[in-house]
Amino acid sequence: DKPEAKLKRLLAQDATLVTALRGGIEAAAREDGWALLSTAGSAAKRQAPIDPRNYGVKNFPALFEGTGLFEIVRAQNGHQYVADKRNKDRTPLPAA
């Protein structure tokens, strides 16, 4: 296994982490189903005492991406948005 694949599996299997990340998105999500990545990270931190460095990554964007469970999009305005891949009601891309 590549280290990235192993990390992704470990992160995706960490129920506490995944629950906190999903909760962060839910707390920060807009009507289109997308949340500003920075806001979702802050909200996730309020759900559980998570430090991305404890998971071998440097920040929340890397943590969201590392699980493979979320879609991350960089909008034209430079902001990054995140959505839960399970959310079928979200728009294909975040509304600007």
mmCIF file of C-alpha atoms in Angstrom:
data_model
loop_
_atom_site.group_PDB
_atom_site.id
_atom_site.type_symbol
_atom_site.label_atom_id
_atom_site.label_comp_id
_atom_site.label_asym_id
_atom_site.label_seq_id
_atom_site.Cartn_x
_atom_site.Cartn_y
_atom_site.Cartn_z
ATOM 1 C CA ASP A 1 0.000 0.000 0.000
ATOM 2 C CA LYS A 2 1.094 3.546 -0.686
ATOM 3 C CA PRO A 3 1.343 5.677 2.468
ATOM 4 C CA GLU A 4 -1.463 7.930 1.132
ATOM 5 C CA ALA A 5 -3.829 4.983 0.657
ATOM 6 C CA LYS A 6 -3.043 3.686 4.132
ATOM 7 C CA LEU A 7 -3.594 7.133 5.657
ATOM 8 C CA LYS A 8 -6.888 7.555 3.789
ATOM 9 C CA ARG A 9 -8.126 4.212 5.106
ATOM 10 C CA LEU A 10 -7.059 5.025 8.664
ATOM 11 C CA LEU A 11 -8.713 8.455 8.556
ATOM 12 C CA ALA A 12 -11.922 7.158 6.943
ATOM 13 C CA GLN A 13 -12.195 4.420 9.609
ATOM 14 C CA ASP A 14 -11.798 6.860 12.510
ATOM 15 C CA ALA A 15 -15.434 7.256 13.541
ATOM 16 C CA THR A 16 -14.795 10.152 15.930
ATOM 17 C CA LEU A 17 -12.910 12.076 13.263
ATOM 18 C CA VAL A 18 -15.412 11.417 10.472
ATOM 19 C CA THR A 19 -18.354 12.316 12.722
ATOM 20 C CA ALA A 20 -16.696 15.585 13.728
ATOM 21 C CA LEU A 21 -15.816 16.482 10.125
ATOM 22 C CA ARG A 22 -19.328 15.675 8.898
ATOM 23 C CA GLY A 23 -20.774 17.638 11.827
ATOM 24 C CA GLY A 24 -18.567 20.568 10.928
ATOM 25 C CA ILE A 25 -19.864 20.575 7.375
ATOM 26 C CA GLU A 26 -23.473 20.286 8.556
ATOM 27 C CA ALA A 27 -23.001 23.190 10.970
ATOM 28 C CA ALA A 28 -21.393 25.385 8.308
ATOM 29 C CA ALA A 29 -23.270 24.260 5.183
ATOM 30 C CA ARG A 30 -25.273 26.695 3.127
ATOM 31 C CA GLU A 31 -28.490 25.916 1.291
ATOM 32 C CA ASP A 32 -26.535 24.526 -1.664
ATOM 33 C CA GLY A 33 -24.981 21.856 0.606
ATOM 34 C CA TRP A 34 -21.475 23.342 0.498
ATOM 35 C CA ALA A 35 -19.561 24.887 3.382
ATOM 36 C CA LEU A 36 -16.581 27.203 3.387
ATOM 37 C CA LEU A 37 -13.689 24.905 4.217
ATOM 38 C CA SER A 38 -12.295 27.223 6.895
ATOM 39 C CA THR A 39 -15.710 27.510 8.590
ATOM 40 C CA ALA A 40 -16.294 23.747 8.433
ATOM 41 C CA GLY A 41 -12.863 23.151 9.997
ATOM 42 C CA SER A 42 -13.616 25.540 12.860
ATOM 43 C CA ALA A 43 -17.021 23.918 13.394
ATOM 44 C CA ALA A 44 -15.458 20.436 13.380
ATOM 45 C CA LYS A 45 -12.984 21.568 16.034
ATOM 46 C CA ARG A 46 -15.918 22.572 18.249
ATOM 47 C CA GLN A 47 -17.432 19.078 17.854
ATOM 48 C CA ALA A 48 -14.323 17.208 19.018
ATOM 49 C CA PRO A 49 -10.832 18.164 20.197
ATOM 50 C CA ILE A 50 -9.184 17.481 16.854
ATOM 51 C CA ASP A 51 -5.681 18.535 15.918
ATOM 52 C CA PRO A 52 -4.901 17.649 12.292
ATOM 53 C CA ARG A 53 -1.230 17.159 13.217
ATOM 54 C CA ASN A 54 -2.253 14.188 15.381
ATOM 55 C CA TYR A 55 -3.439 12.547 12.148
ATOM 56 C CA GLY A 56 -0.230 13.156 10.235
ATOM 57 C CA VAL A 57 -1.476 16.134 8.212
ATOM 58 C CA LYS A 58 -0.839 19.834 8.707
ATOM 59 C CA ASN A 59 -4.328 21.361 8.562
ATOM 60 C CA PHE A 60 -8.076 20.791 8.283
ATOM 61 C CA PRO A 61 -8.195 20.999 4.472
ATOM 62 C CA ALA A 62 -5.685 18.139 4.359
ATOM 63 C CA LEU A 63 -7.760 16.249 6.934
ATOM 64 C CA PHE A 64 -11.015 16.621 4.956
ATOM 65 C CA GLU A 65 -9.186 15.625 1.778
ATOM 66 C CA GLY A 66 -7.295 12.820 3.475
ATOM 67 C CA THR A 67 -10.422 10.841 4.366
ATOM 68 C CA GLY A 68 -11.601 10.646 0.749
ATOM 69 C CA LEU A 69 -15.171 11.153 2.004
ATOM 70 C CA PHE A 70 -15.570 14.790 1.036
ATOM 71 C CA GLU A 71 -15.497 16.817 -2.134
ATOM 72 C CA ILE A 72 -13.372 19.951 -2.076
ATOM 73 C CA VAL A 73 -13.674 22.687 -4.685
ATOM 74 C CA ARG A 74 -11.689 25.891 -5.078
ATOM 75 C CA ALA A 75 -14.024 28.602 -6.329
ATOM 76 C CA GLN A 76 -13.016 31.400 -8.683
ATOM 77 C CA ASN A 77 -12.920 33.783 -5.707
ATOM 78 C CA GLY A 78 -10.116 31.670 -4.245
ATOM 79 C CA HIS A 79 -12.224 30.267 -1.400
ATOM 80 C CA GLN A 80 -12.298 26.535 -0.836
ATOM 81 C CA TYR A 81 -15.610 24.796 -0.270
ATOM 82 C CA VAL A 82 -16.265 21.316 1.073
ATOM 83 C CA ALA A 83 -19.275 18.992 0.841
ATOM 84 C CA ASP A 84 -20.053 15.492 2.070
ATOM 85 C CA LYS A 85 -19.953 13.082 -0.887
ATOM 86 C CA ARG A 86 -22.981 11.311 0.626
ATOM 87 C CA ASN A 87 -25.102 14.462 0.288
ATOM 88 C CA LYS A 88 -27.009 13.883 -2.953
ATOM 89 C CA ASP A 89 -29.029 17.092 -2.491
ATOM 90 C CA ARG A 90 -26.060 19.398 -2.894
ATOM 91 C CA THR A 91 -25.482 21.377 -6.041
ATOM 92 C CA PRO A 92 -22.693 20.046 -8.304
ATOM 93 C CA LEU A 93 -20.612 23.134 -7.514
ATOM 94 C CA PRO A 94 -20.901 25.725 -4.746
ATOM 95 C CA ALA A 95 -22.895 28.820 -5.623
ATOM 96 C CA ALA A 96 -20.514 31.765 -5.821
#
